[in-house]
XYZ file of C-alpha atoms in Angstrom:
255
model
C 66.985 0.830 -31.153
C 70.454 0.832 -29.653
C 73.574 2.898 -30.183
C 75.390 -0.303 -31.147
C 73.119 -0.529 -34.209
C 74.388 2.829 -35.392
C 71.779 5.264 -34.074
C 72.654 8.669 -32.654
C 70.627 11.026 -30.508
C 69.951 14.748 -30.710
C 67.820 17.297 -28.880
C 66.264 20.239 -30.735
C 64.849 23.236 -28.865
C 61.991 25.311 -30.277
C 61.366 29.031 -30.025
C 58.540 30.390 -27.852
C 55.964 30.066 -30.657
C 57.210 26.644 -31.770
C 57.548 28.107 -35.243
C 61.232 27.250 -35.649
C 64.050 25.179 -34.196
C 66.118 27.671 -32.221
C 68.896 25.552 -30.761
C 70.341 22.079 -31.375
C 72.534 19.783 -29.296
C 73.766 16.222 -29.390
C 72.467 13.607 -26.990
C 75.769 13.788 -25.079
C 75.449 17.558 -24.738
C 71.957 17.155 -23.273
C 73.300 14.536 -20.849
C 75.876 17.112 -19.715
C 73.056 19.595 -19.228
C 71.179 17.055 -17.092
C 74.325 16.431 -15.046
C 74.710 20.154 -14.334
C 77.937 20.332 -16.348
C 76.485 22.880 -18.787
C 73.762 25.508 -18.827
C 71.320 27.258 -21.156
C 71.692 30.883 -20.135
C 69.592 32.025 -23.103
C 66.609 30.051 -21.732
C 66.953 31.119 -18.089
C 63.726 31.187 -16.043
C 61.603 29.538 -18.728
C 59.883 26.340 -19.798
C 61.407 24.974 -23.005
C 59.661 22.869 -25.632
C 62.052 20.366 -27.168
C 62.239 17.242 -29.307
C 64.424 14.251 -28.477
C 65.361 12.598 -31.768
C 66.786 9.177 -32.624
C 68.600 9.358 -35.971
C 69.534 6.473 -38.253
C 71.437 6.009 -41.485
C 71.233 8.774 -44.105
C 70.093 11.150 -41.337
C 66.649 9.557 -41.293
C 64.648 10.276 -38.152
C 63.532 7.005 -36.575
C 61.814 8.341 -33.420
C 60.784 11.644 -31.844
C 59.780 12.530 -28.281
C 58.235 15.990 -27.851
C 58.953 17.000 -24.245
C 59.280 20.042 -22.021
C 61.768 20.975 -19.332
C 62.261 23.867 -16.929
C 65.342 26.061 -16.771
C 66.033 28.014 -13.570
C 67.183 31.626 -13.233
C 70.813 30.567 -13.610
C 70.189 28.661 -16.843
C 70.384 25.247 -15.177
C 68.103 22.355 -16.066
C 65.517 21.607 -13.358
C 67.114 19.115 -10.951
C 63.816 17.169 -10.809
C 63.866 16.403 -14.535
C 63.710 12.607 -14.900
C 62.080 11.760 -18.216
C 63.357 8.423 -19.638
C 63.646 9.863 -23.136
C 65.239 6.865 -24.848
C 62.727 4.482 -23.289
C 59.840 6.674 -24.491
C 61.357 6.766 -27.986
C 61.914 3.007 -28.153
C 58.389 2.217 -26.940
C 56.421 4.999 -28.646
C 53.510 4.367 -30.971
C 53.630 4.864 -34.707
C 53.862 8.358 -36.142
C 53.954 9.801 -39.662
C 56.330 9.016 -42.503
C 58.768 11.929 -42.767
C 60.681 10.591 -45.743
C 62.311 7.358 -44.593
C 59.397 5.281 -43.379
C 57.023 5.515 -40.438
C 58.685 6.876 -37.291
C 57.948 6.238 -33.639
C 56.312 9.219 -31.945
C 55.827 10.051 -28.256
C 53.874 13.192 -27.371
C 51.159 14.435 -24.971
C 48.409 12.478 -26.721
C 50.519 9.358 -27.342
C 52.792 8.463 -24.437
C 53.891 4.880 -23.653
C 54.163 5.771 -19.939
C 50.911 7.601 -19.040
C 52.216 9.489 -15.990
C 54.978 11.085 -18.089
C 52.452 12.553 -20.557
C 52.158 15.713 -18.435
C 55.767 16.559 -19.382
C 55.205 16.047 -23.109
C 53.581 18.354 -25.646
C 51.581 17.916 -28.822
C 53.461 18.772 -32.045
C 51.865 21.647 -33.946
C 50.929 21.916 -37.617
C 51.503 19.496 -40.458
C 53.921 19.061 -43.324
C 57.330 20.683 -43.594
C 56.347 23.694 -41.483
C 54.844 21.603 -38.673
C 56.831 20.649 -35.582
C 57.655 17.178 -36.920
C 58.726 18.548 -40.311
C 60.925 21.159 -38.641
C 62.706 18.444 -36.695
C 63.440 16.344 -39.792
C 64.637 19.405 -41.725
C 66.878 20.364 -38.809
C 68.410 16.884 -38.775
C 68.939 16.950 -42.540
C 70.802 20.263 -42.240
C 73.094 18.369 -39.845
C 74.622 21.347 -38.110
C 75.611 18.925 -35.340
C 77.681 16.809 -37.775
C 75.838 13.650 -36.765
C 77.305 10.446 -38.172
C 74.898 7.523 -37.671
C 76.425 4.307 -38.995
C 73.485 1.904 -39.074
C 73.014 0.509 -42.595
C 70.133 -1.807 -41.671
C 68.114 0.506 -39.438
C 65.153 0.812 -41.758
C 64.671 -2.952 -41.878
C 65.513 -3.686 -38.243
C 63.339 -0.879 -36.896
C 60.031 -2.272 -38.127
C 58.415 -5.380 -36.636
C 56.941 -7.894 -39.078
C 53.437 -6.403 -38.804
C 54.698 -2.953 -39.849
C 56.588 -4.368 -42.822
C 53.439 -6.123 -44.005
C 51.377 -2.994 -43.387
C 53.647 -1.029 -45.689
C 53.138 -3.625 -48.414
C 56.822 -4.607 -48.586
C 57.223 -8.314 -49.295
C 60.089 -10.347 -47.903
C 61.428 -10.895 -51.411
C 61.472 -7.163 -52.136
C 63.334 -6.447 -48.923
C 65.795 -9.254 -49.529
C 66.389 -7.820 -52.996
C 67.140 -4.419 -51.457
C 69.564 -5.981 -48.997
C 71.271 -7.901 -51.794
C 71.664 -4.686 -53.783
C 73.264 -3.065 -50.737
C 75.580 -5.855 -49.613
C 75.989 -8.018 -52.728
C 75.387 -11.742 -53.092
C 78.340 -12.670 -50.869
C 77.106 -10.524 -48.019
C 73.457 -11.438 -48.453
C 71.500 -11.215 -45.214
C 68.854 -13.641 -43.961
C 65.898 -11.255 -43.577
C 63.799 -13.589 -41.452
C 66.729 -14.120 -39.085
C 67.287 -10.358 -38.793
C 63.628 -9.771 -37.993
C 63.617 -12.577 -35.403
C 66.735 -11.170 -33.745
C 65.277 -7.680 -33.750
C 61.955 -8.818 -32.289
C 63.837 -10.806 -29.627
C 65.720 -7.642 -28.690
C 62.455 -5.714 -28.496
C 61.006 -8.357 -26.163
C 64.099 -8.275 -23.947
C 64.062 -4.473 -23.715
C 60.321 -4.408 -22.993
C 60.662 -7.020 -20.255
C 63.546 -5.123 -18.666
C 61.660 -1.858 -18.543
C 58.478 -3.546 -17.327
C 60.528 -5.008 -14.474
C 62.074 -1.591 -13.754
C 58.645 0.043 -13.729
C 57.306 -2.667 -11.426
C 60.204 -2.023 -9.029
C 59.453 1.709 -9.111
C 55.773 1.121 -8.418
C 56.631 -1.209 -5.534
C 58.930 1.471 -4.148
C 56.112 4.022 -4.285
C 53.746 1.600 -2.541
C 56.313 1.023 0.210
C 56.664 4.783 0.675
C 52.886 5.157 0.895
C 52.678 2.407 3.523
C 55.455 4.074 5.525
C 53.631 7.413 5.386
C 50.386 5.787 6.491
C 52.150 4.174 9.459
C 53.637 7.537 10.422
C 50.219 9.198 10.152
C 48.680 6.522 12.410
C 51.455 7.059 14.958
C 50.968 10.817 14.857
C 47.198 10.445 15.305
C 47.751 8.142 18.282
C 50.200 10.633 19.824
C 47.702 13.450 19.226
C 44.907 11.514 20.935
C 47.196 10.810 23.880
C 48.073 14.504 24.219
C 44.402 15.469 23.962
C 43.543 13.043 26.759
C 46.336 14.462 28.916
C 45.068 17.973 28.198
C 41.523 17.045 29.208
C 42.770 15.486 32.468
C 44.819 18.561 33.320
C 41.862 20.838 32.616
C 39.694 18.671 34.840
C 42.262 18.890 37.667
C 42.401 22.680 37.306
C 38.619 22.800 37.652
C 38.846 20.621 40.737
C 37.117 17.711 39.108
C 38.192 14.157 39.931
C 40.519 12.621 37.330
């Protein structure tokens, strides 16, 4: 899922009981919050439960990431916040159908990057009054005036296996596309799916490479720390030996 395909992003903040969506912001507004260019004074000195949402055509939710973040006493987002929200959304497992097909869902019990699960939370309840339903209803209200432009998101979002799972035949989907674009603008469904799957492979390979680089960086840091510990232990042993020699001299013992 990319912005070029017409998706937009939003972040919805829940109240303390997670019984309602209390505050909404666009993806750009949350980026400003992360950059320290804005604050959330009303959430000062608290841990906030939020949902990162990827929205497609007709205000259909395509992916949700249920995450938490800390706000300091001045209403600033914790400087250590580093969740790759869009990556988690793009690589999340399948979730429920909230009205426009099966969504992708990342949460505490279903996180594509295991070590980030600690900063996610499990959506509560089911149906319209559950956390997931509240998010979709909030997006449908569209208080943020979101304007996603992707007309093909529902087809492009699902890999071939998901389309087959939903019982939608290629002919049926081609018929839908023809109804939308007309005979002259008819789209080659198989080509679209191939292109989409190719993009998924490219994105997955890129992030796997990025994660491998991060892991290598951590390993290098660990090795550096181990070397420093060995040097400190050697210095400590040397000082202990010097101390024992000095004590022996003070007692009049030969060195």
